[in-house]
Coordinates of C-alpha atoms and ligand atoms in Angstrom, one line a residue:
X7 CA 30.0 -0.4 -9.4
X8 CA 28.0 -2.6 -11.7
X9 CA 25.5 -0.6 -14.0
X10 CA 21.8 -0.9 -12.5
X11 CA 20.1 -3.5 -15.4
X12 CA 17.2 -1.6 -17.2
X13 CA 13.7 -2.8 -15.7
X14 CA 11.2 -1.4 -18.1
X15 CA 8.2 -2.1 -15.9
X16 CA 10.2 -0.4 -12.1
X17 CA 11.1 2.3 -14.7
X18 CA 7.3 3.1 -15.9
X19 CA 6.3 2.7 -12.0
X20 CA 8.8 5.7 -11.7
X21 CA 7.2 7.5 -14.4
X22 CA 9.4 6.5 -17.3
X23 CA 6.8 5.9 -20.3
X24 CA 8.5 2.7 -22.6
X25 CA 8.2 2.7 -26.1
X26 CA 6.2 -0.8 -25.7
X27 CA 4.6 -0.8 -22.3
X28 CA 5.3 -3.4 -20.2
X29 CA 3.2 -6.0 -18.9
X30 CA 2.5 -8.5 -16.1
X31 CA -1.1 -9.9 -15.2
X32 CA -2.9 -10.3 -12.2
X33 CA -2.8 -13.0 -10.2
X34 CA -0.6 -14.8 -13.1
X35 CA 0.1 -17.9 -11.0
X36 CA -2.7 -19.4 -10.2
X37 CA -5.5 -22.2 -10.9
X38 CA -5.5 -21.4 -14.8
X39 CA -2.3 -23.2 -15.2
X40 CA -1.7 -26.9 -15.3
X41 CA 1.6 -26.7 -13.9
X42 CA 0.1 -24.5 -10.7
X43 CA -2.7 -27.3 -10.4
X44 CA 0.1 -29.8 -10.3
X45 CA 2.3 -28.1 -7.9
X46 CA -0.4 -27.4 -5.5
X47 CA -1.2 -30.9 -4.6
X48 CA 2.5 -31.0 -2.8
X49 CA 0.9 -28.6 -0.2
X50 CA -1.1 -29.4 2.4
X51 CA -3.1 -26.6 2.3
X52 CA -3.0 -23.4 0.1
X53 CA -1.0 -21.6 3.7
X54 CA 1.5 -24.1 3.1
X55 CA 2.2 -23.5 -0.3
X56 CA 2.6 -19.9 0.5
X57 CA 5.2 -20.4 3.8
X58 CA 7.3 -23.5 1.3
X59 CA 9.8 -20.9 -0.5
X60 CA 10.9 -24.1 -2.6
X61 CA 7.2 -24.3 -3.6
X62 CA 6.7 -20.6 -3.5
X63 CA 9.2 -19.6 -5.8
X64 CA 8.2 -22.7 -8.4
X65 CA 4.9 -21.3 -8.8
X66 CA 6.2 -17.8 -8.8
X67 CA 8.3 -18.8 -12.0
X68 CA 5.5 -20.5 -13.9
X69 CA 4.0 -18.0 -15.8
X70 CA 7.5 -16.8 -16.4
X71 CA 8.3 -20.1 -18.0
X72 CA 5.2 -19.7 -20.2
X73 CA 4.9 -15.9 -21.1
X74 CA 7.1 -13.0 -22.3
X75 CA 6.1 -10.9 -18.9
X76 CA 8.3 -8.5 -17.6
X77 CA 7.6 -8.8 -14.0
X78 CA 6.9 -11.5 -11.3
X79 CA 4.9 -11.3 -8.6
X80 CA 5.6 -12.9 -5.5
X81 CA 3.5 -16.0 -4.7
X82 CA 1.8 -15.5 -1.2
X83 CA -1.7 -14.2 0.0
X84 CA -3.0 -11.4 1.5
X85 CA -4.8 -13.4 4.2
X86 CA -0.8 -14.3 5.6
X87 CA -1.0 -10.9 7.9
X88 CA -4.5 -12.2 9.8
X89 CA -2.6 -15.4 9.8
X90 CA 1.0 -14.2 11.3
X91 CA -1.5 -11.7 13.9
X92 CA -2.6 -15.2 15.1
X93 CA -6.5 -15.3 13.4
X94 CA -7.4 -18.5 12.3
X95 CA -7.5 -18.6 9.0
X96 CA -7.8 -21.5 6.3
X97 CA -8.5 -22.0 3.0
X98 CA -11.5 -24.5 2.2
X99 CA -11.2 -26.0 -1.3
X100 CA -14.0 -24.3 -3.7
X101 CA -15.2 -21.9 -1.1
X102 CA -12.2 -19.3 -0.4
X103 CA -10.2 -18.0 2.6
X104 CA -12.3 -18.8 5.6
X105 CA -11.3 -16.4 9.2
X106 CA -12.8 -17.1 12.4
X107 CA -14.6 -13.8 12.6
X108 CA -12.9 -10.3 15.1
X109 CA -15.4 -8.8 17.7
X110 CA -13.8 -6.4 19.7
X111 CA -11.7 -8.5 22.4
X112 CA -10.5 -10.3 19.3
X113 CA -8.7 -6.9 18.2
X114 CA -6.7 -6.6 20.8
X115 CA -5.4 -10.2 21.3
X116 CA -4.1 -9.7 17.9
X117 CA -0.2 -10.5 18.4
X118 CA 1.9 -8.2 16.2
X119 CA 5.2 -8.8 18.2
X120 CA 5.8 -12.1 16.0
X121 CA 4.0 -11.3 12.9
X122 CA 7.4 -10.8 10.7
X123 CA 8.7 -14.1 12.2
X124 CA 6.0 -15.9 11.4
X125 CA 6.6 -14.5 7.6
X126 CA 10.3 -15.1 7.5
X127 CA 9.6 -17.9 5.1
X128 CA 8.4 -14.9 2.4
X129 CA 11.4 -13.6 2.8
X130 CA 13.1 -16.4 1.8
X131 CA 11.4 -17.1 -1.1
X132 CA 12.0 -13.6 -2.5
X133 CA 15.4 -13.9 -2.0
X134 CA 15.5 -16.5 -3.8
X135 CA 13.4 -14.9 -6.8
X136 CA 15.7 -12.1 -6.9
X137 CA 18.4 -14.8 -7.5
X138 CA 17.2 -16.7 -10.0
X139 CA 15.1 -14.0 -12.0
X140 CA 17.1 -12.7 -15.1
X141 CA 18.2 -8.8 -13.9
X142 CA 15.4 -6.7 -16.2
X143 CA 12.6 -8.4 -15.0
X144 CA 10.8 -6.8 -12.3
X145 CA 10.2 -8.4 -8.7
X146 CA 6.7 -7.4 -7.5
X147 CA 6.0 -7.9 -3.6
X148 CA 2.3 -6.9 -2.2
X149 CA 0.1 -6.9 0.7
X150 CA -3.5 -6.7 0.8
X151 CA -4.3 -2.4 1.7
X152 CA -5.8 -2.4 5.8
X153 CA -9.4 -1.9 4.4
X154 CA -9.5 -4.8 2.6
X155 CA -8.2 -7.5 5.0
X156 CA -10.5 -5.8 7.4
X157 CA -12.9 -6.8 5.3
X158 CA -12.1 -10.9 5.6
X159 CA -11.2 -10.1 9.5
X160 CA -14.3 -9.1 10.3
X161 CA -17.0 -10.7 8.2
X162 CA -14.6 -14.2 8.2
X163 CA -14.7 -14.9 4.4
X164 CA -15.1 -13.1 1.1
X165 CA -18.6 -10.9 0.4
X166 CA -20.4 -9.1 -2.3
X167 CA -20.7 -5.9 -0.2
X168 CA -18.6 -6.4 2.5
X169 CA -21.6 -5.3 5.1
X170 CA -20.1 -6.4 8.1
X171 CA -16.8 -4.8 8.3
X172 CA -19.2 -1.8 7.0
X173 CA -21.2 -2.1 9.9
X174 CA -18.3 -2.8 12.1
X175 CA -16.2 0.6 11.6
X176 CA -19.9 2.2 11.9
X177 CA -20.7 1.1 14.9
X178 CA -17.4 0.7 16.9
X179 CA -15.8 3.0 15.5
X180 CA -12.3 2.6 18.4
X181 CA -11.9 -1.0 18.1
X182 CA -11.8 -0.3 13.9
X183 CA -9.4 2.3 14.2
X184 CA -7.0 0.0 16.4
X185 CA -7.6 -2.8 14.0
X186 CA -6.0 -0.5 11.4
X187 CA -3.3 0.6 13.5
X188 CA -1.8 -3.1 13.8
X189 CA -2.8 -3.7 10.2
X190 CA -0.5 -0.5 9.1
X191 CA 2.4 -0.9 11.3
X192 CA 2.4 -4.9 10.8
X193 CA 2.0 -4.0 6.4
X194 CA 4.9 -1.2 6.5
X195 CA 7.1 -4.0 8.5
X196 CA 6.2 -6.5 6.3
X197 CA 6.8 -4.5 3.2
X198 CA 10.1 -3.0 4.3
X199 CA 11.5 -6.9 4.6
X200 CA 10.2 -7.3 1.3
X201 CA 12.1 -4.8 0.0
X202 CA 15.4 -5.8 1.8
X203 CA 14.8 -9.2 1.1
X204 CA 14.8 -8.3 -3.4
X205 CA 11.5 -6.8 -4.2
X206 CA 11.7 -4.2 -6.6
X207 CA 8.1 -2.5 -6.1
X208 CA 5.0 -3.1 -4.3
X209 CA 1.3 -3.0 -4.5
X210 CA -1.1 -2.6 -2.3
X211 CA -3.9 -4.5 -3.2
X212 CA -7.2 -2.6 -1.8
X213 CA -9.8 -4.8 -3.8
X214 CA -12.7 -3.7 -1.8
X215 CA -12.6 0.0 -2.0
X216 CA -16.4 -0.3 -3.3
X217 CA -19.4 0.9 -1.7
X218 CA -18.0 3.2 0.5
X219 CA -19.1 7.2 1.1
X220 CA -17.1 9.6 1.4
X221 CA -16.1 9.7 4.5
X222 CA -15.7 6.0 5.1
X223 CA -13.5 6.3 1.8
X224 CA -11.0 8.6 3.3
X225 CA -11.1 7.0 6.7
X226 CA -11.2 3.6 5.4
X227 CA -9.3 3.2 2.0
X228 CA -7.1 6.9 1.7
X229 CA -5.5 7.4 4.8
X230 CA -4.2 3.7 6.0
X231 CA -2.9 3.7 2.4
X232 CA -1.4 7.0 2.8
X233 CA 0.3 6.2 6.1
X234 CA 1.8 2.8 4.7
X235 CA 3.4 4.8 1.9
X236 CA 4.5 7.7 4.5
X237 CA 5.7 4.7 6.9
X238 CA 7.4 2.7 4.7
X239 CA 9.5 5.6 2.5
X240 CA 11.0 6.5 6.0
X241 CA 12.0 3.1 5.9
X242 CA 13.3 2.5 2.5
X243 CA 13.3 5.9 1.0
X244 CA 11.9 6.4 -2.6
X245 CA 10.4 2.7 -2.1
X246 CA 8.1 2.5 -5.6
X247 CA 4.6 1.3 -4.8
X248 CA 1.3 1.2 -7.1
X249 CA -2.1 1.4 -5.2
X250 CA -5.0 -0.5 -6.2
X251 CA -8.3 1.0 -5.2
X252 CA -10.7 -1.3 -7.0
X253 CA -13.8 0.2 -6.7
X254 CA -12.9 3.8 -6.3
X255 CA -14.6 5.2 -9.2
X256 CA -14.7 9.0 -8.3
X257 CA -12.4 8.4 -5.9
X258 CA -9.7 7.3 -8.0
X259 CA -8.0 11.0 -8.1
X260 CA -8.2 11.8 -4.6
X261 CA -6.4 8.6 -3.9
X262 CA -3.7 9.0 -6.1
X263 CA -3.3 12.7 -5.0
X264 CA -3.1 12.1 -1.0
X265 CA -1.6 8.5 -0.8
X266 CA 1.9 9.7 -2.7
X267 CA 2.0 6.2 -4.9
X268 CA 3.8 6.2 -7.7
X269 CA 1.6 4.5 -9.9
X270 CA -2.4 3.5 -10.0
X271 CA -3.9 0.1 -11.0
X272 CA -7.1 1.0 -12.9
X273 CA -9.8 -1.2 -12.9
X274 CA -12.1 -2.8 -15.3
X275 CA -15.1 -0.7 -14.7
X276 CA -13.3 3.0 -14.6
X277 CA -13.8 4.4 -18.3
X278 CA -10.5 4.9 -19.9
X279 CA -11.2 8.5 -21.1
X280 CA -11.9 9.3 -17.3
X281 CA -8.7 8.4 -16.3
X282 CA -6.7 10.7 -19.0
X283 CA -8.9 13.4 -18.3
X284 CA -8.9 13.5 -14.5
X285 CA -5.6 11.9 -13.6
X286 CA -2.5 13.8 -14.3
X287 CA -1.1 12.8 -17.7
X288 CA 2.7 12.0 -16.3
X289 CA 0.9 9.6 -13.4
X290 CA 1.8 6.1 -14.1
X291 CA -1.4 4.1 -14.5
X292 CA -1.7 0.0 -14.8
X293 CA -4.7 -2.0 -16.6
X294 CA -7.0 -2.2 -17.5
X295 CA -8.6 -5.4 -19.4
X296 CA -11.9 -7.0 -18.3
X297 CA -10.6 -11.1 -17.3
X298 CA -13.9 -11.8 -18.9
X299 CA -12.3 -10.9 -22.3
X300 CA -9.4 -12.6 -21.4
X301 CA -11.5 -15.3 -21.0
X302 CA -13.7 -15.3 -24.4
X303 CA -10.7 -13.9 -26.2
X304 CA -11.2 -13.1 -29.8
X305 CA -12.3 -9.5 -30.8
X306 CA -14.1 -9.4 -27.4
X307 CA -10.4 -9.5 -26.4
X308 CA -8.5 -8.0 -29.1
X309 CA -10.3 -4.8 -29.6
X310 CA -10.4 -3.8 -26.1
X311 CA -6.8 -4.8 -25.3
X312 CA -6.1 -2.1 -28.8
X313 CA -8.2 0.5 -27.4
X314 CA -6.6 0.6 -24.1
X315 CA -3.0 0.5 -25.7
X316 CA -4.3 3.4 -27.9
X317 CA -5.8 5.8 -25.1
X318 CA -2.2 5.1 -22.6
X319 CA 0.1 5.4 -25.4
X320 CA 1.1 8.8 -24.3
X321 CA 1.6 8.4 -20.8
X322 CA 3.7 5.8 -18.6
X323 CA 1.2 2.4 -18.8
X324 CA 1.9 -1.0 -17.5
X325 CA -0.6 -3.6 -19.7
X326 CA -2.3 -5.5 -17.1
X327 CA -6.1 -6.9 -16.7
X328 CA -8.2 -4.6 -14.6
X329 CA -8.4 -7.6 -11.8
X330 CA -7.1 -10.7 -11.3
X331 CA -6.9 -13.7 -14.4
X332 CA -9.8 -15.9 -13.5
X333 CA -9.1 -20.0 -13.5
X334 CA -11.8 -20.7 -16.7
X335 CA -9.5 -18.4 -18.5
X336 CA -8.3 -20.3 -21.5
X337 CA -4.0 -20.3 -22.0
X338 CA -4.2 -19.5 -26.0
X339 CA -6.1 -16.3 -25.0
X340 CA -3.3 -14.7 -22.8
X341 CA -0.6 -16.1 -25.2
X342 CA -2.6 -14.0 -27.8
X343 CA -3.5 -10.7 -25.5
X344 CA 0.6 -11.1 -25.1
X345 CA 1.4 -11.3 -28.8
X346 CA -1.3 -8.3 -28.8
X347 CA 0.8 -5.8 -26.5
X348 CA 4.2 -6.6 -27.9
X349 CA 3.1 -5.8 -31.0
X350 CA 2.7 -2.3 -30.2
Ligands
LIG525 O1 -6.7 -23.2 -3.9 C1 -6.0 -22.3 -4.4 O2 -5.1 -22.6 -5.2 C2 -6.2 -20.9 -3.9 C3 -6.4 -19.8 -5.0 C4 -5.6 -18.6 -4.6 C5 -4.4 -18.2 -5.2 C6 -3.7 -18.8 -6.4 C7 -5.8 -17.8 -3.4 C8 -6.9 -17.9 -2.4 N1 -4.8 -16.8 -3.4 C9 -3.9 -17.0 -4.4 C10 -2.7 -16.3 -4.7 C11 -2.7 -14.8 -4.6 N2 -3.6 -14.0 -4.0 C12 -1.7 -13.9 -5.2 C13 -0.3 -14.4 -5.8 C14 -0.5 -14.9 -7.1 C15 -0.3 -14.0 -8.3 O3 -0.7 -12.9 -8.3 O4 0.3 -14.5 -9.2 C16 -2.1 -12.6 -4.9 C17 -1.4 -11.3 -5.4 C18 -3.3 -12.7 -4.2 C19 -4.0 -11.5 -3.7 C20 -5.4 -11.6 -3.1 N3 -5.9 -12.6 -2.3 C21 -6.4 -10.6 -3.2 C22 -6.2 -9.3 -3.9 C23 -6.3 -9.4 -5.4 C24 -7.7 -9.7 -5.9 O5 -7.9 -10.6 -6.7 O6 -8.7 -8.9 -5.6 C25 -7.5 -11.1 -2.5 C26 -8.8 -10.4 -2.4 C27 -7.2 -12.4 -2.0 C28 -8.0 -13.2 -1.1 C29 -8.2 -14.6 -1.7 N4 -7.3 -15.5 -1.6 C30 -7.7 -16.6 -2.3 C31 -8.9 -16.3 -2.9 C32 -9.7 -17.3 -3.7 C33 -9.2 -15.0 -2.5 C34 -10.4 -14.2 -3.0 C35 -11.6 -14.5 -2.1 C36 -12.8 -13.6 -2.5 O7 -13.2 -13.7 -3.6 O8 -13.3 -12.9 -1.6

């Protein structure tokens, strides 16, 4: 059998802690490079990019090409699953992902009998990935966690406080839980291929796990994230995921404790002492830069990116911003925050 090639960031997902942790960023392809700006004018439209795998895996590469990173994330969206349930959804330049809004009948003409069809072109493009990324880098698949493409479902585009998918689970309280039905069974499908077709880990991305009580946290954000990981381990047993509960604040231990992740994205706004002294010290955490300092770089940059090395350096930590890269950011500055961690 051929030995299995040494992947510093799957390892620190299982809980192996690297001499220099590794890193990847978030949302590294995207409008900040050139070469992404270029390619995506071959596209029709941003779904099209994502559902070309010769396009797919181009952009996928790019930051690859650029930076020392140690993991690539698959190019796609989350807003593909509304998309593949057969919700309108498109992507209007300058304004974001626009959905033609769920009511209730909506929910149940959602079609998941040909949702992983309609996605066959991911899988495609991550085997190709797995083919032509050298063997320690780590291939990352995702979906967006069921709370959070609720949220675009329901209230049709992106929102500050997401008040009308709040609203929604309030007030019809059947209809939500069905939508999260089809969104976990349609995510834990959609996953599994990932895995068989290369991935090497998962996250979930749950971006809007904010304003939520309680309650609506552990209906809303803990348990369809905790059934996904349940759902798809029967699947592919041991499969390594990292949850992302941006926003969880408080939360953030609960979530890690129930779900059964491997590993927790932190993000920008959770204080780093919090996290070492609420979160078990062996649990693999990710993060957790502000993209604004990536953005002004300099000490702004380089004292935070030091402290946060400092306070992880004992436990298993993947470097990473605590959300996605943000298109003003300048290229110097993350060829910098790079030279920054592999210094360590
Ligand atoms: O015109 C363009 O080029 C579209 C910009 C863009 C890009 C580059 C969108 C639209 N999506 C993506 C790719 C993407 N989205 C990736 C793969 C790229 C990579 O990581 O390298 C990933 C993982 C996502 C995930 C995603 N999409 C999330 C979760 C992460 C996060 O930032 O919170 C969310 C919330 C979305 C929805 C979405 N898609 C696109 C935009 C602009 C948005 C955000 C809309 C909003 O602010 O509400």
């Amino acid at each position: 059998m051929a030995p299995v090639p040494h992947k510093p960031l799957l390892a620190t997902v299982l809980g192996q802690r690297q001499e220099r942790p590794p890193m990847w960023i978030m949302r590294q392809a995207g409008r900040y490079l050139p070469e992404y700006r270029e390619t995506r004018t071959k596209a029709a439209n941003f779904l099209e990019l994502c559902y070309t795998p010769e396009l797919a895996v181009e952009v996928t590469l790019q930051p690859l090409r650029r930076f020392d990173l140690d993991a690539a994330i698959l190019f796609s969206d989350i807003l593909v699953i509304p998309d593949a349930l057969g919700q309108s959804v498109r992507f209007a330049t300058g304004e974001g992902p626009l959905l033609e809004p769920l009511d209730e009948k909506a929910i149940d003409r959602l079609d998941g009998a040909r949702a992983l069809e309609h996605l066959a072109p991911v899988f495609e493009t991550l085997r190709r990935l797995r083919a032509a990324l050298p063997p320690e880098k780590t291939l990352i698949g995702f979906c967006g966690a069921p709370w959070t493409v609720a949220t675009y479902m329901l209230g049709g585009r992106g929102s500050a406080d997401q008040w009308t998918a709040r609203r929604f689970a309030l007030e019809h309280p059947k209809a939500f839980d069905r939508l999260i039905d089809v969104l976990v069974k349609t995510s834990i499908d959609y996953l599994a291929a990932q895995f068989e077709a290369g991935a090497d880990v998962v996250q979930l991305f749950e971006s809007w796990a904010l304003n939520l009580d309680d309650t609506s946290f552990a209906r809303q954000v803990i348990e369809p994230n905790r059934r996904i990981v349940e759902g798809l381990r029967q699947r592919v047993p041991n499969a390594p995921v990292i949850g992302f509960p941006r926003g969880a604040a408080g939360n953030l231990r609960h979530f890690a404790e129930t779900t059964g992740v491997n590993a927790l994205g932190i993000d920008f706004s959770t204080p780093i002492d919090f996290v070492n002294a609420h979160l078990p010290p062996d649990l693999p955490v990710q993060g957790n830069l502000d993209p604004l300092r990536l953005v002004v770089g300099g000490e702004a940059m380089e004292s935070q990116a030091r402290a946060i090395l400092s306070a992880f350096k004992n436990r298993p930590h993947i470097f990473n911003l605590g959300h996605g890269i943000v298109p003003e950011t300048p290229i110097g500055h993350v060829e910098r925050l790079i030279e920054i961690v592999k210094a360590e």
